[in-house]
Short mmCIF file of C-alpha atoms in Angstrom, two decimals:
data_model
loop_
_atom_site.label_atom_id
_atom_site.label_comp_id
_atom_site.label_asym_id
_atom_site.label_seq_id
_atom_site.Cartn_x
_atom_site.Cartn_y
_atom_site.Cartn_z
CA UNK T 1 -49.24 -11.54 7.20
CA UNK T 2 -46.05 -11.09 4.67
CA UNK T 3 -45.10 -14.14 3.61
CA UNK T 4 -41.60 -15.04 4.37
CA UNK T 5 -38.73 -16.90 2.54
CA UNK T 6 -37.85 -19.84 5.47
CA UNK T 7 -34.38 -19.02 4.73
CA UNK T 8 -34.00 -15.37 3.97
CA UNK T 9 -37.10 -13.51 4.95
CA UNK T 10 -36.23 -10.83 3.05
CA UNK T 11 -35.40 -12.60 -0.25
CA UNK T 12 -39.65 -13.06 -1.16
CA UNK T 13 -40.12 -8.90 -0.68
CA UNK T 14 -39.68 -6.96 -3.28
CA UNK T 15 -35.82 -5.42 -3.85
CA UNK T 16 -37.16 -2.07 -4.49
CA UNK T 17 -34.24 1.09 -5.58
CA UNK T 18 -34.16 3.63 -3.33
CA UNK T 19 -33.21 6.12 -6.17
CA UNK T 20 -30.92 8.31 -3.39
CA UNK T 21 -28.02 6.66 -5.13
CA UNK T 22 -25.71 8.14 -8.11
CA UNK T 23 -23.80 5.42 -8.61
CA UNK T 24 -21.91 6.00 -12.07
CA UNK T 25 -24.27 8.43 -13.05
CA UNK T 26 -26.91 5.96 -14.44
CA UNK T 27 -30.08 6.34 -12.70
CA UNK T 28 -31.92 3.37 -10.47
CA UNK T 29 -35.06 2.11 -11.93
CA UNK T 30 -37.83 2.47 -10.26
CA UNK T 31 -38.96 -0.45 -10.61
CA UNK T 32 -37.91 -4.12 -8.61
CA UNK T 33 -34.96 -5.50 -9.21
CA UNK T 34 -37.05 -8.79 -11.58
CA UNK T 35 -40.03 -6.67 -12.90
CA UNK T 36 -39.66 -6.96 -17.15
CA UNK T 37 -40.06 -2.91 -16.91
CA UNK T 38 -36.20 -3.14 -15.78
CA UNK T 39 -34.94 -4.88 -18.66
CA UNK T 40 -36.65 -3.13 -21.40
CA UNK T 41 -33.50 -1.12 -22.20
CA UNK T 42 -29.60 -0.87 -21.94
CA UNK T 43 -29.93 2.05 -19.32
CA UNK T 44 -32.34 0.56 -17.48
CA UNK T 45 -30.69 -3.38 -17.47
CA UNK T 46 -27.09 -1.22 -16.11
CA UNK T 47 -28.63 0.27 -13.13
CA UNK T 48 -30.05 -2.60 -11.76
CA UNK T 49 -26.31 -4.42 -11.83
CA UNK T 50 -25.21 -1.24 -10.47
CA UNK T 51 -27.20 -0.83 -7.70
CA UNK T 52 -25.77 -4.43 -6.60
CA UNK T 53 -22.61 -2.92 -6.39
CA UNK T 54 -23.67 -0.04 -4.34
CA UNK T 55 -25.45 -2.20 -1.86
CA UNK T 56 -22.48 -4.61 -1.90
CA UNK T 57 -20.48 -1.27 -0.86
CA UNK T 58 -22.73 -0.25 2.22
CA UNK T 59 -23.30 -3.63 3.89
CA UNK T 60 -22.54 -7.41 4.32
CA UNK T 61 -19.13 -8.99 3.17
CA UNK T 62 -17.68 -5.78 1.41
CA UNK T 63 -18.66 -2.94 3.34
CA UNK T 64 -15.81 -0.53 4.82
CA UNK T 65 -17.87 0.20 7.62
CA UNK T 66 -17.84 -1.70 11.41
CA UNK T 67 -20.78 -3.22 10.30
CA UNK T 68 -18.88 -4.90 8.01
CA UNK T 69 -17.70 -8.86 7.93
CA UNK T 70 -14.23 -7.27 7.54
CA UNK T 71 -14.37 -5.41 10.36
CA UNK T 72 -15.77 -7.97 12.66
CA UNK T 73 -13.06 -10.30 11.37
CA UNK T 74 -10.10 -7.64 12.62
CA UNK T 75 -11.97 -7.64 16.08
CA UNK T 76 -12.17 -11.47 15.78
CA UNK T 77 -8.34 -11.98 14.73
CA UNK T 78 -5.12 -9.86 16.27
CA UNK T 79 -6.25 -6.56 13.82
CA UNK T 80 -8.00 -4.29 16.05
CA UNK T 81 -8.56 -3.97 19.69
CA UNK T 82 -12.23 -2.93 21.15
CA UNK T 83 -11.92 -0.32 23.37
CA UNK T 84 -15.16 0.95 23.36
CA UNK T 85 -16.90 -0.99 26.30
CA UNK T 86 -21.03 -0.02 24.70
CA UNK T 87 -19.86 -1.74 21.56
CA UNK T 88 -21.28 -5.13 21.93
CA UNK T 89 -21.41 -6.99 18.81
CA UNK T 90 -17.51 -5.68 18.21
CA UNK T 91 -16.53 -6.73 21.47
CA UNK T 92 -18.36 -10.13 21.80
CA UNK T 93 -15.60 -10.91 18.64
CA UNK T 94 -12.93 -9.26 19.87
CA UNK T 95 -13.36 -11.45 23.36
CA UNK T 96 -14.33 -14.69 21.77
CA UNK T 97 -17.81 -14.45 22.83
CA UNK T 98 -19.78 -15.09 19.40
CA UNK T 99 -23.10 -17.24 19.47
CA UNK T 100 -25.34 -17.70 16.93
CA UNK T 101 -27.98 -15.16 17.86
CA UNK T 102 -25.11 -12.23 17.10
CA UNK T 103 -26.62 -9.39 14.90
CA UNK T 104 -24.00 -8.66 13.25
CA UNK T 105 -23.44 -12.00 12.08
CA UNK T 106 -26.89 -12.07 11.28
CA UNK T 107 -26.78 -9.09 9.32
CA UNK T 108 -23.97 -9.73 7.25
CA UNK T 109 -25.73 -13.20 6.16
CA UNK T 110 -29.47 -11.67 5.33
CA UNK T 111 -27.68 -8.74 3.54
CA UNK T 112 -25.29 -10.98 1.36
CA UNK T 113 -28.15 -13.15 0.26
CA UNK T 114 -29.98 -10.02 -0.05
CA UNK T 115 -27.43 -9.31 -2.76
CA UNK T 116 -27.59 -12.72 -4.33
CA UNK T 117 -31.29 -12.27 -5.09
CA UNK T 118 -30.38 -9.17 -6.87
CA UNK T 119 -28.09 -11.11 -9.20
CA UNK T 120 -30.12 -14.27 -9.78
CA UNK T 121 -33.03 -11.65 -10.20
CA UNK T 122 -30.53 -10.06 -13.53
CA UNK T 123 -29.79 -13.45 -14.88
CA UNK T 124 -33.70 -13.99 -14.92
CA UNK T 125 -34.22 -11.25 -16.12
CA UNK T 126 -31.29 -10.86 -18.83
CA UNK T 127 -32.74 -14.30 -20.09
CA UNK T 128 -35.88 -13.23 -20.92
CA UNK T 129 -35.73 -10.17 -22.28
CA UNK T 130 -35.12 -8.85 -25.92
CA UNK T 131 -34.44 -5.05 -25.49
CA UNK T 132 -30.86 -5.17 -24.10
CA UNK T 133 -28.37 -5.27 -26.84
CA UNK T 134 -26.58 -8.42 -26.79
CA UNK T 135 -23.20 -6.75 -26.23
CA UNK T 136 -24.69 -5.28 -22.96
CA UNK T 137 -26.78 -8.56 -22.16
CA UNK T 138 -23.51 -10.57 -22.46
CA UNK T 139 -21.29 -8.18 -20.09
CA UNK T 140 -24.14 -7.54 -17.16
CA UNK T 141 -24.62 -11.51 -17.34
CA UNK T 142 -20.71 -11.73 -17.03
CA UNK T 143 -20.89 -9.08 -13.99
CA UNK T 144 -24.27 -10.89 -12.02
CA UNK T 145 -22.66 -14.69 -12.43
CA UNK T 146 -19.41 -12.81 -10.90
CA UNK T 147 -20.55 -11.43 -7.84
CA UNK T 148 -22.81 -14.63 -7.03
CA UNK T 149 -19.60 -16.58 -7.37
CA UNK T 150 -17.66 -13.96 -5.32
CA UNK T 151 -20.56 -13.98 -2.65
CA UNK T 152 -20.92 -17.87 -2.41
CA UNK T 153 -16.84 -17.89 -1.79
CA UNK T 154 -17.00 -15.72 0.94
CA UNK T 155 -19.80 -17.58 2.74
CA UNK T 156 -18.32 -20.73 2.54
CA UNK T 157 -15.23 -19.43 3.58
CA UNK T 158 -16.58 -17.83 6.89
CA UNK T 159 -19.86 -20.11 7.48
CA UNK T 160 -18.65 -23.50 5.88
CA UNK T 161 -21.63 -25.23 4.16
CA UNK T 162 -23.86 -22.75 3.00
CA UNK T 163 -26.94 -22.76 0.59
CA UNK T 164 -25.74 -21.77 -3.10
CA UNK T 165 -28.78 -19.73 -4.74
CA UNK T 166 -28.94 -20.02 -8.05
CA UNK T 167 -32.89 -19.05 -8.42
CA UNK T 168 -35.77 -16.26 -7.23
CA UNK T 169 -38.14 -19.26 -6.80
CA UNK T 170 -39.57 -18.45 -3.29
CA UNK T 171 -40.83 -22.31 -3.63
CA UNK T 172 -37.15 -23.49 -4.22
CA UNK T 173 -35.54 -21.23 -1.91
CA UNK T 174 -37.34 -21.75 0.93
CA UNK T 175 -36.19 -24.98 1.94
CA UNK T 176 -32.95 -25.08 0.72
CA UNK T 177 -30.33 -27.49 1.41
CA UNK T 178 -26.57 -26.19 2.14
CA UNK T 179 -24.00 -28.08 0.76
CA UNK T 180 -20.46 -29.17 1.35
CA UNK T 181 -17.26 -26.29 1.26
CA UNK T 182 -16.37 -28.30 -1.72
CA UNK T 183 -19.29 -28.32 -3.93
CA UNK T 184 -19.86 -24.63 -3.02
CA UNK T 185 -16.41 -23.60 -4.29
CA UNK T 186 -16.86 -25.82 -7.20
CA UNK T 187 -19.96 -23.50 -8.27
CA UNK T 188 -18.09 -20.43 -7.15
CA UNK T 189 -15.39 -21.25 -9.55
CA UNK T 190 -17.78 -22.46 -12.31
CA UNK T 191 -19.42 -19.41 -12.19
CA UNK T 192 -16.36 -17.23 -12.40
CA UNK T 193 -15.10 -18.87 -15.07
CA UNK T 194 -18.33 -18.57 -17.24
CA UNK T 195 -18.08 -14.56 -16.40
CA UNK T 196 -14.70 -14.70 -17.42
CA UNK T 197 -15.91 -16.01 -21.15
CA UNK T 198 -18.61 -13.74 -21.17
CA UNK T 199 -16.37 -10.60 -20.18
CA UNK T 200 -13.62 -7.96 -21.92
CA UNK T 201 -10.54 -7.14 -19.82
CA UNK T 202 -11.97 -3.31 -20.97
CA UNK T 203 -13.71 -1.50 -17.99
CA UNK T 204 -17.41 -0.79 -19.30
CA UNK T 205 -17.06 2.23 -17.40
CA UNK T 206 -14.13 5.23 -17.27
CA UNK T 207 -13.63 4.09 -13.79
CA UNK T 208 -12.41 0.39 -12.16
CA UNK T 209 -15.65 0.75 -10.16
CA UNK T 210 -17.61 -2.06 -12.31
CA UNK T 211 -16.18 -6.09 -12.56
CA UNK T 212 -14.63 -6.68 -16.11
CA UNK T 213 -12.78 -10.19 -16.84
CA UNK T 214 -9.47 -8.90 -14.95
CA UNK T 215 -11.72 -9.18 -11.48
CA UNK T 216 -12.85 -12.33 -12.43
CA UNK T 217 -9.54 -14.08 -13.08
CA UNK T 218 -8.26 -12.28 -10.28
CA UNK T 219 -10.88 -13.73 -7.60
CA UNK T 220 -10.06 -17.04 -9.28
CA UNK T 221 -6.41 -16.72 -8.31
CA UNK T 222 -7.62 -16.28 -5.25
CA UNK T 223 -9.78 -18.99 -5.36
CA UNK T 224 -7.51 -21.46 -6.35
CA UNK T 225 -5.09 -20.35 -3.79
CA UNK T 226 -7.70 -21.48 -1.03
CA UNK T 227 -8.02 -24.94 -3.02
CA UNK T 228 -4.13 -25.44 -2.97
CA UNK T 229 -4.42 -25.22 -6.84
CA UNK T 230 -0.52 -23.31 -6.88
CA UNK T 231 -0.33 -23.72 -10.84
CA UNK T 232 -3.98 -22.31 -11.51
CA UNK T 233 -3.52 -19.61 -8.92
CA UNK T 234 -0.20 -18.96 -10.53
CA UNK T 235 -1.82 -19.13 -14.24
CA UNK T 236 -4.63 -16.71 -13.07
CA UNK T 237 -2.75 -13.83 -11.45
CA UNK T 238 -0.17 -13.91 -14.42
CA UNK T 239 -3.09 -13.70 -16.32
CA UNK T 240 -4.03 -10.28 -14.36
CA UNK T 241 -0.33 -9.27 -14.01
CA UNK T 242 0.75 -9.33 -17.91
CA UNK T 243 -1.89 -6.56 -18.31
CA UNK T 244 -0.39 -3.22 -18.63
CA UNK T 245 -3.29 -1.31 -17.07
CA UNK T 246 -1.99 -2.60 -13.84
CA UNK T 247 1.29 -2.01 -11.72
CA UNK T 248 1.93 -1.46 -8.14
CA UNK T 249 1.81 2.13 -6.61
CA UNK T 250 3.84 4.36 -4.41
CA UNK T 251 2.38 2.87 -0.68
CA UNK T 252 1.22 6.36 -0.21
CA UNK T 253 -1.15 6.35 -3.71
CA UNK T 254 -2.39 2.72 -3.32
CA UNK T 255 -6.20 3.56 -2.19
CA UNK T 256 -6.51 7.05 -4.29
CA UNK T 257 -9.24 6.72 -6.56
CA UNK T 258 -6.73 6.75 -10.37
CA UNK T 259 -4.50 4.09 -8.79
CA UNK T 260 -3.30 2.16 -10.83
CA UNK T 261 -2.86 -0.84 -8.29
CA UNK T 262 -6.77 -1.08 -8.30
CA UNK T 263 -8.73 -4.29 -9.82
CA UNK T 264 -11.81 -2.97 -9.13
CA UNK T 265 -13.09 -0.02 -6.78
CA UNK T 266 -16.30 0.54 -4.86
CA UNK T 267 -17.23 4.64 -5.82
CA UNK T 268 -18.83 6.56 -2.66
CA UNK T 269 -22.49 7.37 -3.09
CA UNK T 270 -21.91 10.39 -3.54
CA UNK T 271 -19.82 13.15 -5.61
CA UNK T 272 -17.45 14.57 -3.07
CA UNK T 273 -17.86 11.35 -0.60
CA UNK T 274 -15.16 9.58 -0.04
CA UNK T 275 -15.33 6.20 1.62
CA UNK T 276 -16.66 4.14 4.82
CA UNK T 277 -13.49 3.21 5.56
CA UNK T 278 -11.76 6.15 6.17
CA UNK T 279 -14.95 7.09 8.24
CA UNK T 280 -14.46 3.94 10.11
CA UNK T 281 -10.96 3.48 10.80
CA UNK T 282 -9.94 6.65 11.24
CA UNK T 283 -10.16 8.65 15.01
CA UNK T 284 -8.35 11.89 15.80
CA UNK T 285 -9.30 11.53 19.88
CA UNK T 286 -8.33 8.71 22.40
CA UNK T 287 -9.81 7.12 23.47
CA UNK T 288 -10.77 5.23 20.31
CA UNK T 289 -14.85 5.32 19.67
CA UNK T 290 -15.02 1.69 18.54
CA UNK T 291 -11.39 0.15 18.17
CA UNK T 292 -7.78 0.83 17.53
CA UNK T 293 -4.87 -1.28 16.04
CA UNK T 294 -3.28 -3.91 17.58
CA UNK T 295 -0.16 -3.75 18.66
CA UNK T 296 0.78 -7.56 17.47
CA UNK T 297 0.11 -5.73 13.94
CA UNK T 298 1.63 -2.58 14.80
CA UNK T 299 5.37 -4.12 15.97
CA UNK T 300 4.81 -6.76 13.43
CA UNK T 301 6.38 -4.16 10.50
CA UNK T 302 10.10 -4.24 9.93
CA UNK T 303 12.23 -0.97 10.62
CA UNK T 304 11.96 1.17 7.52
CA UNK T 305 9.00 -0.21 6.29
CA UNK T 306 7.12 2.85 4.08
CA UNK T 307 3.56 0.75 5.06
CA UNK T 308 4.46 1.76 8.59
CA UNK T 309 5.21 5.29 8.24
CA UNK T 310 2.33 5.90 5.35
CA UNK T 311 -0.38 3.04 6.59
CA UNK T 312 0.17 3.67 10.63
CA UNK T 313 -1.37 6.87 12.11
CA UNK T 314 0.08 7.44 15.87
CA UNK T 315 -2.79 9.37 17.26
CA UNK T 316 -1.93 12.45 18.87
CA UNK T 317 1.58 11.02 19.75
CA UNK T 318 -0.05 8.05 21.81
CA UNK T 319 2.35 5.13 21.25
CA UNK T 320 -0.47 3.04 22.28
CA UNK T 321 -3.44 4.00 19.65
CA UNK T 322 -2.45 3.81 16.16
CA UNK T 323 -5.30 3.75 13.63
CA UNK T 324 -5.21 2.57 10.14
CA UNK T 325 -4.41 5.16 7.76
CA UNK T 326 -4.35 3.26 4.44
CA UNK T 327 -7.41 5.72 3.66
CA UNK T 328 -6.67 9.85 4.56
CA UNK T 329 -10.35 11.31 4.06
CA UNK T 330 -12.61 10.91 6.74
CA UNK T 331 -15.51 13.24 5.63
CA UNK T 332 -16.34 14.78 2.22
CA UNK T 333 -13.88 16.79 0.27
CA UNK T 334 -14.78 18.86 -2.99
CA UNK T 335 -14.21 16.28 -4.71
CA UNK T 336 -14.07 12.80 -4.13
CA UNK T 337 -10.69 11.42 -3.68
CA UNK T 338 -10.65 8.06 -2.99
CA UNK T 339 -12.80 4.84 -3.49
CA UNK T 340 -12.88 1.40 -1.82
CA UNK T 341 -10.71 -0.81 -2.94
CA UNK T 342 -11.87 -4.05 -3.11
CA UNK T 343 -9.19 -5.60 -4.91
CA UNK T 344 -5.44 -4.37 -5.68
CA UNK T 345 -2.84 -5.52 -8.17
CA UNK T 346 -0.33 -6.40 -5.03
CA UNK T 347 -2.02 -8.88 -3.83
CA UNK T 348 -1.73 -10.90 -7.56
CA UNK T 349 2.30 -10.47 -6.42
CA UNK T 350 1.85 -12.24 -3.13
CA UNK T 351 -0.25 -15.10 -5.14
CA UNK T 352 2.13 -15.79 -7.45
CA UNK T 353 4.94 -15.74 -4.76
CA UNK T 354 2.95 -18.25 -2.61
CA UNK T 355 2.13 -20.33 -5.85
CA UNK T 356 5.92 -20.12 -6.43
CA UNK T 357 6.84 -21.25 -3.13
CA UNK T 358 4.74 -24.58 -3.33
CA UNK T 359 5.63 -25.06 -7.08
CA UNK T 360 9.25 -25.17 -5.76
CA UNK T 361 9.91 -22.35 -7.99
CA UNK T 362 12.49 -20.64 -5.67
CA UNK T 363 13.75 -17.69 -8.11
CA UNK T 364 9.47 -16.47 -8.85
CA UNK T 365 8.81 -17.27 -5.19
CA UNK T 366 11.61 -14.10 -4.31
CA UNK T 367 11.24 -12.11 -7.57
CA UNK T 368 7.12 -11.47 -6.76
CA UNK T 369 8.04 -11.07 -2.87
CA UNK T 370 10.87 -8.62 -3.22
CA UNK T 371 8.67 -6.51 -5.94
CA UNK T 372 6.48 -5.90 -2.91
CA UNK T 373 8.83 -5.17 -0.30
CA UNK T 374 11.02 -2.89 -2.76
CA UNK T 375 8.64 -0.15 -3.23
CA UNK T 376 8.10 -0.46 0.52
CA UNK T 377 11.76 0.43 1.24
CA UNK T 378 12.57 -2.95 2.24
CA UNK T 379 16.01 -5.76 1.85
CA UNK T 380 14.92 -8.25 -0.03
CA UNK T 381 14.04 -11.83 2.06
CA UNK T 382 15.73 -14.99 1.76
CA UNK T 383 13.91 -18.49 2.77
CA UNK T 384 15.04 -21.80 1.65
CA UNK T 385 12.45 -24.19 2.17
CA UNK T 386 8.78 -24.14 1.85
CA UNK T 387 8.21 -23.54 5.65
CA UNK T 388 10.52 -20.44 5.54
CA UNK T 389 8.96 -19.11 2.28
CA UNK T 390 5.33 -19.70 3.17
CA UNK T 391 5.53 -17.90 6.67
CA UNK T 392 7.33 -15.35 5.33
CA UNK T 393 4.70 -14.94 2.50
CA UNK T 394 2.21 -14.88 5.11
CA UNK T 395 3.92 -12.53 7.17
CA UNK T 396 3.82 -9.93 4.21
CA UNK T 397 0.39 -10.35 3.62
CA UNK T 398 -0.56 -9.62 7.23
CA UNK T 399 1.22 -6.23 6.80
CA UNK T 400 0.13 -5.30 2.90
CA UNK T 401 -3.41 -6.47 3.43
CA UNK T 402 -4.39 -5.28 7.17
CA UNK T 403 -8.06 -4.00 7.67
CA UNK T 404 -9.18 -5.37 3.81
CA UNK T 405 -11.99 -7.45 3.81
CA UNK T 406 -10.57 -10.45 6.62
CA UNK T 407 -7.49 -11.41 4.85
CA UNK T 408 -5.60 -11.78 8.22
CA UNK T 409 -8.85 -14.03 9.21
CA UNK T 410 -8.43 -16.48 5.93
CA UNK T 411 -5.18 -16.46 5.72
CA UNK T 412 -4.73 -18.08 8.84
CA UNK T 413 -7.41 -20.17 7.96
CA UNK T 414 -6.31 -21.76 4.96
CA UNK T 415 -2.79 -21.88 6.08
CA UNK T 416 -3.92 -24.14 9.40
CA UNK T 417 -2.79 -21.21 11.65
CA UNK T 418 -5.78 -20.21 13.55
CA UNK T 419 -4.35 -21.36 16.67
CA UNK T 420 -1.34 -18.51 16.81
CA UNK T 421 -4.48 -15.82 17.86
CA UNK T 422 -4.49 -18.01 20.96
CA UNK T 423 -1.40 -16.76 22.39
CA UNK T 424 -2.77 -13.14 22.54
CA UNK T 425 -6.64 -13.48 22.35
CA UNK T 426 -7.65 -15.49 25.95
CA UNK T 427 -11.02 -16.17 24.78
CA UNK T 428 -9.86 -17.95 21.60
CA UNK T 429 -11.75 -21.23 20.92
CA UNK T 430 -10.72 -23.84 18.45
CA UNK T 431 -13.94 -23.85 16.65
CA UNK T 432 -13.56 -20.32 15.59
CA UNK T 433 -12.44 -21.80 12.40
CA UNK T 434 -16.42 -21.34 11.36
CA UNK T 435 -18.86 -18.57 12.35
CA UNK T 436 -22.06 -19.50 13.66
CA UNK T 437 -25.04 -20.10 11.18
CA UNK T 438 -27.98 -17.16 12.42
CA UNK T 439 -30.04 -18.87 15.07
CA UNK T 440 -33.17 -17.54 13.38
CA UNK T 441 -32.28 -19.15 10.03
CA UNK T 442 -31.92 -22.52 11.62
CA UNK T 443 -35.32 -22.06 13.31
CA UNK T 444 -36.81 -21.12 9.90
CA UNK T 445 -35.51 -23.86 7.62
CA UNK T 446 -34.45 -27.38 9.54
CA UNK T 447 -32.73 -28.07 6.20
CA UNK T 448 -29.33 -25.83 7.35
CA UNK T 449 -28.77 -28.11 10.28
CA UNK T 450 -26.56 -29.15 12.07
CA UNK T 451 -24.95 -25.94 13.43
CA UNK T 452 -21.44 -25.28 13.16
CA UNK T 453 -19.61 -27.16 15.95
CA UNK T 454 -19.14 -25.21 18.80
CA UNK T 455 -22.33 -22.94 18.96
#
């Protein structure tokens, strides 16, 4: 019999590279992920941070596809509508039907701490070996302590207490205890910020496709947001802002691969691929095969509004099946044309307005808005108090950052509006505030108990 991790069965097999990948064109050891072999040489030490980032790209949190946390999270919220009755796990969401045994939800979770092995297993590794240069050993130390930080946020933020990994240890992680929202954001953050000492604001690559110290202080804007921090979130996405090497795009050149609005990318697989969200999202017949937009988010854009005309695809004239059309390529091209992007220089301008707003900074609060709406065509908005300014904010991040990762979701989270899906979702439940923890990892390790309340 394999012997199994109690709390991630996969996380005690070996994390072997499939070596289909050509993922910045350095090439997958064939080795695991831990094995000394890997970290014998620069080369060698890159592709196992890199092939993170390509798994990161196909499945759990960050992947464009419907199998995607994002994805479930429009079906969940007022984003999509499921129209495709055989599409179970997408409709269970979309209906308010989600229990604990749901694959997808178990999925996501065994594939994100799938990825958190891989980058405790670099830290291990980085630490005890002596052939990678200490340049390198310093920036793929800076990258692996990123995306666990980045990880841990985003379970915490959709599961509440979660475990935070730190170790390979089958021994240690195999009872492990979750902990509190708060300590596991304190680690996220303390994580980040070590990444951000050990990092350059300089890409190590040509392309925004790897995480240099501008991701990291631009997650930690983020961060801080969620925590109500306004003058660190404020601090952190000037920080990001000031650099040149960013500035907002025409709407229509926002998700090209050379955008200039783009923290940091996720490249296709492939030369010539483009990416799982156009695949996804896009659908030239009605009816829909999985979902379509919503209509709340469809009539939710002002008259005028370039997003609209540039982000909103009418299919075949229907006015009642739009698809999301931030991405144009839904199969291969010649050439690749554009990436994933996980993270985009506009939504630093809707931080820093939000921060604004709470800091009682009125003149920031509409300077960072109005940037946004400008290059969408738009009057600039007046609000007066911090009730005004904060729904407005959140208004304009519901339109900027539709189908991207669950915004919609944790925004109305952290802003105590969960309740508004209510009026147009008739299976909304209160408790929805939390996903379910997997039924099979509670069975495996007593220690994540109690469930979530509700399931």
């Amino acid at each position: 019999m394999k012997k199994r991790t109690i709390i991630f069965g996969f996380l005690c097999a070996a994390l072997l590279f499939t070596g289909c990948e050509d993922y910045l064109e350095v090439g997958e050891p064939k080795e695991q992920i831990g094995s000394p072999k890997v970290f014998n040489d620069d080369r060698m030490a890159v592709s196992a941070v890199t092939h993170i980032y390509t798994q990161m790209r196909a499945n759990g949190f960050f992947a464009g596809n419907r199998f995607g946390m994002g994805y479930y999270l429009g079906c969940l919220t007022d984003e999509l509508e499921v129209v495709n009755p055989q599409s179970s796990n997408h409709r269970l969401f979309y209906e308010g039907s989600v229990l604990a045994g749901n694959n997808g939800i178990r999925d996501v979770w065994n594939h994100t701490y799938k990825q958190l092995y891989g980058a405790n297993s670099v830290l291990e590794g980085l630490q005890e070996s002596s052939g990678v240069s200490a340049e390198v050993n310093s920036q793929l130390r800076g990258e692996a302590l990123a995306i666990r930080g980045i990880l841990h946020f985003y379970l915490t933020q959709t599961f509440g207490s979660v475990p935070y990994v730190t170790v390979t240890d089958y021994n240690i992680n195999k009872s492990i205890e979750k902990m509190p929202v708060v300590a596991v954001m304190e680690k996220a953050v303390a994580d980040l910020k070590e990444a951000e000492e050990l990092l350059s604001p300089e890409y190590p690559s040509a392309e925004r496709v790897r995480i240099n110290q501008r991701v990291v202080q631009a997650f930690l804007s983020r961060m801080y947001l969620y925590l109500q921090q306004w003058q660190l979130a404020a601090q952190y996405a000037e920080k990001v802002l000031d650099d040149p090497a960013y500035e907002m795009e025409t709407v229509e050149k926002v998700f090209l691969k050379d955008s200039k609005s783009a923290i940091w990318q996720f490249k296709p697989d492939n030369p010539g691929r483009n990416t799982l969200e156009g695949t996804e999202y896009i659908f030239t017949v009605i009816p829909a095969p999985q979902s379509r937009l919503s209509m709340e988010l469809v009539n939710s854009f002002e008259t005028g509004d370039l997003r609209a005309a540039n982000w909103l695809n009418k299919v075949n004239g229907n006015p009642e099946n739009y698809c999301a059309y931030k991405y144009r390529q839904r199969s291969a091209t010649s050439a690749s044309q554009e990436y994933s992007v996980v993270l985009r220089i506009e939504e630093m301008y809707l931080i820093m307005a939000e921060a604004s707003a709470h800091l009682g900074n009125t003149t920031d609060f509409e300077d960072y808005l109005n940037a946004v709406r400008e290059r969408c065509a738009l009057p600039p908005a007046v609000a007066t108090d911090i009730n005004a300014m904060t729904a407005v904010v959140l208004q304009e991040r519901r339109r900027e950052l539709f189908c991207e990762f669950g915004h919609r979701y944790f925004d109305l989270k952290r802003t105590g509006k969960l309740e508004v899906l209510a009026a147009s979702k008739p299976g909304w439940k209160s408790y929805f505030n939390l996903l379910p923890l997997p039924e099979n990892e509670l069975l495996l390790n007593p220690r994540l108990l109690p469930q979530n309340p509700g399931y």
